[in-house]
Short mmCIF file of C-alpha atoms and ligand atoms in Angstrom, two decimals:
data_model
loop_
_atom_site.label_atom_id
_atom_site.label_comp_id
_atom_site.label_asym_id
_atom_site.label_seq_id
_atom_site.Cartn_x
_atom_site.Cartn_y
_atom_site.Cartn_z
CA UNK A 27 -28.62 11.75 1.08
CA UNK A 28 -25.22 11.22 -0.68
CA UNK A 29 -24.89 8.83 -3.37
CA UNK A 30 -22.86 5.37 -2.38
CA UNK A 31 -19.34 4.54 -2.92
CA UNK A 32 -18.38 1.56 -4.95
CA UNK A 33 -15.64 0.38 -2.98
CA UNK A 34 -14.18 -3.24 -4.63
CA UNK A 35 -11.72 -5.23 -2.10
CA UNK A 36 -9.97 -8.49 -4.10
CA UNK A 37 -8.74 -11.60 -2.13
CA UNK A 38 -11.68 -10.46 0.16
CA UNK A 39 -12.20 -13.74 2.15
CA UNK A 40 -8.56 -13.83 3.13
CA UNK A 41 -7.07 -12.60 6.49
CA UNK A 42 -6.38 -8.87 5.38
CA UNK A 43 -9.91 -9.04 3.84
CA UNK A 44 -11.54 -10.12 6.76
CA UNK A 45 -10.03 -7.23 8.88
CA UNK A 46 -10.64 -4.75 6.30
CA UNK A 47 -14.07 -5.17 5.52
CA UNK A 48 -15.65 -4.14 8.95
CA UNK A 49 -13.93 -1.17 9.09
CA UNK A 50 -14.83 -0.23 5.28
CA UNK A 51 -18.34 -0.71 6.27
CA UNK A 52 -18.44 1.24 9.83
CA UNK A 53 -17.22 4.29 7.76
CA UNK A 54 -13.83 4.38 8.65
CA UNK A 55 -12.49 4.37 5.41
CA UNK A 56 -14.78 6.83 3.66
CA UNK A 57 -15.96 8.94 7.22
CA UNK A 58 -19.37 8.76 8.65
CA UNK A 59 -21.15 10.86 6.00
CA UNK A 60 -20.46 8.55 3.00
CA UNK A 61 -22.52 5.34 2.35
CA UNK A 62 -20.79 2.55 1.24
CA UNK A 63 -21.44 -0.55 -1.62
CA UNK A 64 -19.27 -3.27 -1.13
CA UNK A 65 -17.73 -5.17 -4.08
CA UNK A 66 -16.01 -8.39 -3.03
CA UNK A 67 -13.97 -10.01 -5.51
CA UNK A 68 -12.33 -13.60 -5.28
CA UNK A 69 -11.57 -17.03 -7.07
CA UNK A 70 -14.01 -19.64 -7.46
CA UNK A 71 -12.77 -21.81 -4.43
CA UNK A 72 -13.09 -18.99 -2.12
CA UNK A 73 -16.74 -17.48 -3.24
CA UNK A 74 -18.35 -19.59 -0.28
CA UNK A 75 -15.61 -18.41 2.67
CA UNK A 76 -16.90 -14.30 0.88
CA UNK A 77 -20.42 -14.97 1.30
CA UNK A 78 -19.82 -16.48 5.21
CA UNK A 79 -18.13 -12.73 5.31
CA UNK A 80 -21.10 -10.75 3.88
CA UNK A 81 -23.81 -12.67 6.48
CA UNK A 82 -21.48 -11.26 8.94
CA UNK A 83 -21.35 -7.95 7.41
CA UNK A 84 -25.21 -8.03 7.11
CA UNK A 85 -24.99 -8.81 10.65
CA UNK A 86 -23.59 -5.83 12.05
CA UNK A 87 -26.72 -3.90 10.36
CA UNK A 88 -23.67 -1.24 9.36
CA UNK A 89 -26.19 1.89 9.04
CA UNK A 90 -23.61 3.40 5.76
CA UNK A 91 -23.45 -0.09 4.17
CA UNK A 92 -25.70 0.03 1.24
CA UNK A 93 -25.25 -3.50 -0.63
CA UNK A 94 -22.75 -6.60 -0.74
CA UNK A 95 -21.90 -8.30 -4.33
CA UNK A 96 -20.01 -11.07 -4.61
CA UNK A 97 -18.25 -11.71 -7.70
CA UNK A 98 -15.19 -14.10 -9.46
CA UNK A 99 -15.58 -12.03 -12.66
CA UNK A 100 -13.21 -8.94 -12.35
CA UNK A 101 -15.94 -7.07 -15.13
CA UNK A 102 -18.58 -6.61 -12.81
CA UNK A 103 -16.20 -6.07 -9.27
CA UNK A 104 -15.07 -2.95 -11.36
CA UNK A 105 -17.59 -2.02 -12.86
CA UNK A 106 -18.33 1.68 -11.68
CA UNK A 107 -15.82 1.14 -8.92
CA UNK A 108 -14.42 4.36 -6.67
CA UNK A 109 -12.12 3.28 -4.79
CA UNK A 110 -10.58 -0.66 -5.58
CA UNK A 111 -8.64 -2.34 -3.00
CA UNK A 112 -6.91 -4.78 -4.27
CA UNK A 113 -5.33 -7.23 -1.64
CA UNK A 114 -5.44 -10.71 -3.34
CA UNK A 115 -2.29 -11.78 -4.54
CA UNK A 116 0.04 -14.72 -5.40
CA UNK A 117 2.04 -15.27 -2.55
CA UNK A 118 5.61 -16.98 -2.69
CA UNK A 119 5.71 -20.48 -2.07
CA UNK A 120 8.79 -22.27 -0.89
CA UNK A 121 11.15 -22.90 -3.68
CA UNK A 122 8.97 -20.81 -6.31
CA UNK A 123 11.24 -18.84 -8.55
CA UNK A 124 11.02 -14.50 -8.48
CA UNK A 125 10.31 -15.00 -12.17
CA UNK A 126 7.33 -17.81 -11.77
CA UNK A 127 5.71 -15.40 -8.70
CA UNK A 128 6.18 -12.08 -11.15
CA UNK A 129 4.09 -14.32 -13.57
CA UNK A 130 1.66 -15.47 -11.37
CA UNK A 131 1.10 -12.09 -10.80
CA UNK A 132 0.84 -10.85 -14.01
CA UNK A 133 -2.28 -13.47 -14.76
CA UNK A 134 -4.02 -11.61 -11.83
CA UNK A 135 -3.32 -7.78 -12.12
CA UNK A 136 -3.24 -7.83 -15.49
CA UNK A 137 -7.52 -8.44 -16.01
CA UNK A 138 -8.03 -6.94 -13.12
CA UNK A 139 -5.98 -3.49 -14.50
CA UNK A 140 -7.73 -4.15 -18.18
CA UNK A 141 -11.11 -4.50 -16.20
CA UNK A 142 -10.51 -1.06 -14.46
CA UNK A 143 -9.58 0.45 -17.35
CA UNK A 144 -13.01 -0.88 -18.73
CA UNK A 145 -15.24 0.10 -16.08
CA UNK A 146 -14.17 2.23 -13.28
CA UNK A 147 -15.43 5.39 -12.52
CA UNK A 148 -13.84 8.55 -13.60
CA UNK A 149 -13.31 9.12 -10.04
CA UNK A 150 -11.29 5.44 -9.46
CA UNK A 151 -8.63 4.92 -6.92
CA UNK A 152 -6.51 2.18 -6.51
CA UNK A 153 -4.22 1.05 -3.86
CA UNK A 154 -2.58 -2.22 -4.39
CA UNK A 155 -1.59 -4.50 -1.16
CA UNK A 156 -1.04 -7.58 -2.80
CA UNK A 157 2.40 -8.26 -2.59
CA UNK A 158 5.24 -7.68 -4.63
CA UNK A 159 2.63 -4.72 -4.21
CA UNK A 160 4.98 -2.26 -6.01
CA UNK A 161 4.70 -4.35 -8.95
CA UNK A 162 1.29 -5.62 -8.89
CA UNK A 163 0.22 -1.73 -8.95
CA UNK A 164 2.49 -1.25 -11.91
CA UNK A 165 1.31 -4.17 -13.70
CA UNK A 166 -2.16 -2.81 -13.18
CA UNK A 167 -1.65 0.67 -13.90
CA UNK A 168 0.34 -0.56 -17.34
CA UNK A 169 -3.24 -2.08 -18.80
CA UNK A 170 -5.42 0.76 -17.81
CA UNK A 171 -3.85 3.88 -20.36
CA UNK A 172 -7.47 5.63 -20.00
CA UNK A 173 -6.71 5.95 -16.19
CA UNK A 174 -4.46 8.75 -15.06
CA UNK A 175 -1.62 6.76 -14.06
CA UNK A 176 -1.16 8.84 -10.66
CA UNK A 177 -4.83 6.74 -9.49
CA UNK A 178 -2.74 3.60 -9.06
CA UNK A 179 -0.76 3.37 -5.79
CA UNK A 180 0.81 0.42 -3.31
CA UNK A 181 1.12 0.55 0.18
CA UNK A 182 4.16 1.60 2.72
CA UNK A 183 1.31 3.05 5.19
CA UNK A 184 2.07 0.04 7.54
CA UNK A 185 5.85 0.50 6.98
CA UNK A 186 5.30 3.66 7.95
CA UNK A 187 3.41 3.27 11.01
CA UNK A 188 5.85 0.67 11.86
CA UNK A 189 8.22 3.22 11.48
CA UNK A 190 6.53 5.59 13.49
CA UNK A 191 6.01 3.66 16.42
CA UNK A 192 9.28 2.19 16.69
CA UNK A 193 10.59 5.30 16.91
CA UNK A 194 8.31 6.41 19.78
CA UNK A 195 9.14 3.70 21.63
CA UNK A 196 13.17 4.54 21.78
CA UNK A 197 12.48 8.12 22.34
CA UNK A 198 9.96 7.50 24.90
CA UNK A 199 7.28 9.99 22.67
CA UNK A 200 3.82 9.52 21.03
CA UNK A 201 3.73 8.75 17.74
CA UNK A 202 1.95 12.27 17.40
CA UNK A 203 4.93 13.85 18.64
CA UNK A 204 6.49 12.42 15.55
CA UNK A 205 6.07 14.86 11.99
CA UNK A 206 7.54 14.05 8.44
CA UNK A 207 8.42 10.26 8.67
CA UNK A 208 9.07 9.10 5.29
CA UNK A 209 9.23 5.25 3.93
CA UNK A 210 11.12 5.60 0.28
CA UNK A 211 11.58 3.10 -2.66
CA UNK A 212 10.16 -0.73 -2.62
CA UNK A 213 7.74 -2.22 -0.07
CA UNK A 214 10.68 -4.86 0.53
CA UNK A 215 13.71 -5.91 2.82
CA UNK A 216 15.62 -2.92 0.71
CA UNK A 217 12.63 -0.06 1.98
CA UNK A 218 14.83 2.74 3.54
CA UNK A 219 12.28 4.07 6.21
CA UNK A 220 14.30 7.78 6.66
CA UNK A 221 15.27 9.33 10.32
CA UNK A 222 17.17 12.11 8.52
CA UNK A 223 13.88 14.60 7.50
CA UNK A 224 11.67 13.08 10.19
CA UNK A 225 11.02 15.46 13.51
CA UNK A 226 10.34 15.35 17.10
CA UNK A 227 10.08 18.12 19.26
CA UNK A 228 11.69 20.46 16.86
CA UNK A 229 15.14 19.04 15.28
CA UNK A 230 15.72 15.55 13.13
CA UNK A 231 14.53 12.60 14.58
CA UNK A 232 18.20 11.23 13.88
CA UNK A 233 19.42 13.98 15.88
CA UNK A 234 17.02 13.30 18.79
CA UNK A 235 17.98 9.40 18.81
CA UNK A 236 21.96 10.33 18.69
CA UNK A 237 22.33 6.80 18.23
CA UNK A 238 24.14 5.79 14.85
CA UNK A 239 24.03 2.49 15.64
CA UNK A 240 20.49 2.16 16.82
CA UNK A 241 19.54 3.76 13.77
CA UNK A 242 21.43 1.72 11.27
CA UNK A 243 21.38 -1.86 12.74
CA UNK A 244 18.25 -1.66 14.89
CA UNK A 245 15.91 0.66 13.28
CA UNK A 246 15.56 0.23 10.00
CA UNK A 247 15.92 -4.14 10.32
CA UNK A 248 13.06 -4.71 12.07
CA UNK A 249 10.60 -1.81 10.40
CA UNK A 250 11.98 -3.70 7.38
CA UNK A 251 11.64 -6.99 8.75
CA UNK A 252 8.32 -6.86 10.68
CA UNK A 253 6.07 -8.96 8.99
CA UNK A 254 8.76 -11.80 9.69
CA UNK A 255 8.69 -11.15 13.16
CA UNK A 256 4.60 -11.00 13.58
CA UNK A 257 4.75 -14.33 11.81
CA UNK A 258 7.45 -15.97 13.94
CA UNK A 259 5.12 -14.71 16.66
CA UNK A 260 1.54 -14.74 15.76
CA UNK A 261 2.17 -18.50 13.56
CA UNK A 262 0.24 -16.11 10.79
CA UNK A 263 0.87 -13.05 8.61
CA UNK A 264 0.18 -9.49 9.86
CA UNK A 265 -3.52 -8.83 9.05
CA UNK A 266 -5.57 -6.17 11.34
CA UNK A 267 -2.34 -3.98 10.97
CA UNK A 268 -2.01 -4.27 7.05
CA UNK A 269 -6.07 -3.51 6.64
CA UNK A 270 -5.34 -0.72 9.28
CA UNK A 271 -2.39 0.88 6.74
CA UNK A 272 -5.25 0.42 3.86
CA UNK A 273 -7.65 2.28 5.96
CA UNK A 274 -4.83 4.99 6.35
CA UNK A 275 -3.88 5.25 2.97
CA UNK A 276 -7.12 6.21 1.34
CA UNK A 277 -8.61 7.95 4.41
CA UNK A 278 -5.28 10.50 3.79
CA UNK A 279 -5.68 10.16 -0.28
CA UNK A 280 -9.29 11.15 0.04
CA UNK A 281 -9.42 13.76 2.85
CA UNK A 282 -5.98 15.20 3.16
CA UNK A 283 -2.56 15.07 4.55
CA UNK A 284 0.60 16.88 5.36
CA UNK A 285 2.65 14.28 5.12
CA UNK A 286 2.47 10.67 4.36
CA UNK A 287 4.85 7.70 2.68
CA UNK A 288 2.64 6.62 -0.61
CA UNK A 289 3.95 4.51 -3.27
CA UNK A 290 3.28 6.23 -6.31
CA UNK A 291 4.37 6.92 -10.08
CA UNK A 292 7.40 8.54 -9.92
CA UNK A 293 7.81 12.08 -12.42
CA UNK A 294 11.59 11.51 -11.77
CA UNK A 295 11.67 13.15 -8.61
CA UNK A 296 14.61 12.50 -6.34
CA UNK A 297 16.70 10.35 -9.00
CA UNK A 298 13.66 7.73 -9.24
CA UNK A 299 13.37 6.61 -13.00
CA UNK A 300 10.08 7.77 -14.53
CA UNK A 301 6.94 5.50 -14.42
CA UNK A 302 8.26 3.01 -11.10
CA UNK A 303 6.07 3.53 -8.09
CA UNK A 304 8.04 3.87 -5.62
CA UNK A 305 7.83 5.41 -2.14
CA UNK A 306 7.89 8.75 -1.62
CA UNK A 307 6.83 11.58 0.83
CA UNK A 308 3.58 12.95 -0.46
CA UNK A 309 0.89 15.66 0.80
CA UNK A 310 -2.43 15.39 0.07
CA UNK A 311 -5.22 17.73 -1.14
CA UNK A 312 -8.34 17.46 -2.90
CA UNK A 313 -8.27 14.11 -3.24
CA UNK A 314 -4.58 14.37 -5.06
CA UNK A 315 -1.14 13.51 -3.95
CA UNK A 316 2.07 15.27 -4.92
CA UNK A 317 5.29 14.10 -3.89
CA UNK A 318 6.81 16.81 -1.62
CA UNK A 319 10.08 18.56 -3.48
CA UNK A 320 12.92 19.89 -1.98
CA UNK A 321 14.39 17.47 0.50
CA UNK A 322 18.20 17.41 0.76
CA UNK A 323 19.74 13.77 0.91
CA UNK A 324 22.71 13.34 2.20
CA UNK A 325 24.88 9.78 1.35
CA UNK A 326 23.56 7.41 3.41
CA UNK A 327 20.18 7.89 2.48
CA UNK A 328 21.05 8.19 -1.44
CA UNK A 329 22.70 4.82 -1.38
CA UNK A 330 19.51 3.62 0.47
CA UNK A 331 17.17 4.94 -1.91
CA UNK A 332 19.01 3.78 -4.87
CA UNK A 333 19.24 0.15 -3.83
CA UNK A 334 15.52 -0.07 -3.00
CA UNK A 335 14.75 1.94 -6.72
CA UNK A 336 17.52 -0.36 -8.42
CA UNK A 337 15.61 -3.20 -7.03
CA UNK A 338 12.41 -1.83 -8.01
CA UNK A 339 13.90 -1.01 -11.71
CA UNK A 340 15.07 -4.72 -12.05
CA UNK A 341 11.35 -6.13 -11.18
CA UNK A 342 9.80 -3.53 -13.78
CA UNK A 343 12.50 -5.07 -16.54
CA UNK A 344 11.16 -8.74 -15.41
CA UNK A 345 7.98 -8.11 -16.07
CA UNK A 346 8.36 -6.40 -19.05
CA UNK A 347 10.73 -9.20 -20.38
CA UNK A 348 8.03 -11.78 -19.33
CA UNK A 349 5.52 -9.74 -21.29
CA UNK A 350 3.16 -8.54 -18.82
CA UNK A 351 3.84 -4.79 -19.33
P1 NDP B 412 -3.69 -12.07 3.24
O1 NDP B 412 -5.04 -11.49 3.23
O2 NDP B 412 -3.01 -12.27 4.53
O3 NDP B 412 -2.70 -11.22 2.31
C1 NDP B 412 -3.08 -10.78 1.02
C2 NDP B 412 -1.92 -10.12 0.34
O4 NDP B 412 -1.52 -8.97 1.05
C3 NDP B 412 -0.68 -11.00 0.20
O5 NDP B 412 -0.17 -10.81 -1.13
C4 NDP B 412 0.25 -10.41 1.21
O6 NDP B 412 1.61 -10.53 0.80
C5 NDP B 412 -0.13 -8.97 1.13
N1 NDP B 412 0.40 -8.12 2.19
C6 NDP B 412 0.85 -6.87 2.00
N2 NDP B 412 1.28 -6.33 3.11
C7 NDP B 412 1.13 -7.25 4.06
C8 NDP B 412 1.43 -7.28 5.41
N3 NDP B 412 1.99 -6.28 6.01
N4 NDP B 412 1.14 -8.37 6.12
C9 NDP B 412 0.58 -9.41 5.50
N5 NDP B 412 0.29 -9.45 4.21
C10 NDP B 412 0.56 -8.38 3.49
O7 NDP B 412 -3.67 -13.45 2.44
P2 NDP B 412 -4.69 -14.66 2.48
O8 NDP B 412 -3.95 -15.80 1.86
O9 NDP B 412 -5.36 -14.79 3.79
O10 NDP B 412 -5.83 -14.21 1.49
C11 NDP B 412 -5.62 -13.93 0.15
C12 NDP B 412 -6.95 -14.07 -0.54
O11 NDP B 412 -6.79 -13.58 -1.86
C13 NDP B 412 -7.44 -15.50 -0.64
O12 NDP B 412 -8.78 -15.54 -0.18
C14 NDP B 412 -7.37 -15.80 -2.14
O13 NDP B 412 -8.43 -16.64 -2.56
C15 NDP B 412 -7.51 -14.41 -2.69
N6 NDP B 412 -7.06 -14.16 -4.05
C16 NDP B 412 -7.94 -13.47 -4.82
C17 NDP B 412 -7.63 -13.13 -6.10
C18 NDP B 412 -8.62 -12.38 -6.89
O14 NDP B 412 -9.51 -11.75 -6.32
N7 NDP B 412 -8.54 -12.39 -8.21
C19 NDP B 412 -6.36 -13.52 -6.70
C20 NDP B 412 -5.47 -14.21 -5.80
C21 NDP B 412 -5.83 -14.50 -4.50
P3 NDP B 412 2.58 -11.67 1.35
O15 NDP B 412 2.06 -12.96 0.75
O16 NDP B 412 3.91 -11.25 0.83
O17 NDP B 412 2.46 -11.63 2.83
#
């Protein structure tokens, strides 16, 4: 039978980590050929509220989940690790300065990069949730020079999907209907989620919606703003949705895609400085993604791209000035 993935999830007894874990474990991340070990990494005060999650993990007697460990030392949760997931983060508290969460930050992806870069497998791939996730991931990828840089990704998947299914809802299509829908530049307020290469039954999906307006002051606000709204309605943080995007992303990494929205290390493409992940349009094969070439972008969508990349430029330069890359 096939050897077992080492798949490490951080912040794994928090809300994303509790949705996530099920589904890593029933195959869903990996496909129901591929047996699964389960790395679960968190801080000391939340060790106990991980090991409540692996008894209920053992208790779905998951047939392709081969072993639990439960760790607060970032050595061993990546040691030999496939695929990490890393989903714990600092989040911003009320009144905390960008510069104070950027550092915050830097004390966790920082190890956890050096730690990757230690002990991962030569296969490793690493999609960062943990938000400012753009970042985080760059943070990360900065400490770990024996890892090809293109291994270290953050998520748009669930601006994406957002994106997706907003749109089928005005046009009254399923999201299937819907091909090339592309999320560019920081998983922020500034993200530019783009109507103008997406399709539906054959021309732009801008064209099909004929709506400027729509587009402009509906559309892209509340993909952009989402996560505020599920909290103003939930009273808690989008959860099952982001571990659903995480599912997405590497499910599409690993197995293959036409078309996807992946942040990723940019090569310069499309006026995005070298080295910022950023979101682009990617395919994927062979376990690789490339960022798809060729798209023409008109004015509106430039000046939406660059604020997002400007924004992502001037979190790279406060790192870097606070030392942590
Ligand atoms: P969640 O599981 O809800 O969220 C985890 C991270 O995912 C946050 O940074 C959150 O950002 C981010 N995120 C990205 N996209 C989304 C989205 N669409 N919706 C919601 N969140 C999103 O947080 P919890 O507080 O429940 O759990 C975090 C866990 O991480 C805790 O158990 C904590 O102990 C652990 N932790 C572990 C670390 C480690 O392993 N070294 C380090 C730090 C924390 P945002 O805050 O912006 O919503």
């Amino acid at each position: 039978s096939k050897a077992a993935v080492k798949v490490t999830v951080t912040g794994a007894a928090g809300q994303i980590g509790y949705a996530l874990l099920f589904r890593i474990a029933s195959g869903q991340l990996l496909g129901p050929d591929t047996p699964v070990r389960l790395s679960l990494l968190e801080i000391p005060p939340a060790l106990k509220a991980a090991e409540g999650t692996a008894m209920e993990l053992d208790d779905c007697a998951f047939p392709l989940l081969s072993g639990i460990d439960i760790t607060d030392d970032p050595k061993r949760a990546f040691d030999g690790v496939n695929v990490a997931l890393l989903v714990g983060a600092r989040p911003r508290t009320k009144g905390m300065e960008r510069g104070d969460l950027l550092e915050a930050n830097g004390g966790i992806f920082k190890p956890q990069g050096e730690a990757i870069n230690a002990g991962a497998a030569d296969d490793v791939r690493v999609l960062v949730v943990g938000n400012p996730a753009n970042t985080n991931a760059l943070i990360a990828q900065s400490h770990a020079p024996d890892v090809p840089a293109e291994r270290f990704t953050a998520m748009t998947r669930l601006d994406h999907n957002r994106a997706l299914s907003q749109l089928a809802a005005k046009l009254d299509v399923s999201v299937t209907d819907i091909a090339k829908m592309t999320i560019w530049g920081n998983h922020s307020a500034t993200q530019y989620p783009d109507l103008y290469h997406a399709e539906v039954g054959g021309q732009t999906a801008a064209a099909a919606v004929n709506d400027d307006e729509w587009l402009k002051d509906t559309f892209i606000p509340t993909v952009a703003k989402r996560g505020a709204a599920i909290i103003e309605a939930r009273g808690a943080s989008s959860a099952a949705s982001a571990a659903n995007a995480a599912i997405d992303h590497v499910h599409d990494w690993v197995n293959g895609t036409d078309w996807t929205s992946m942040a990723v290390v940019s090569d310069g493409s499309y006026g995005v400085p070298e080295g910022l992940i950023s979101s682009f349009p990617v395919r994927c094969a062979d376990g690789e993604w490339e960022i798809i070439q060729g798209l023409e972008i008109d004015d509106f969508s430039r000046e939406r791209i660059d604020a997002s990349v400007q924004e992502l430029s001037e979190e790279r330069d406060a790192v870097r000035g606070l030392g942590l890359i």
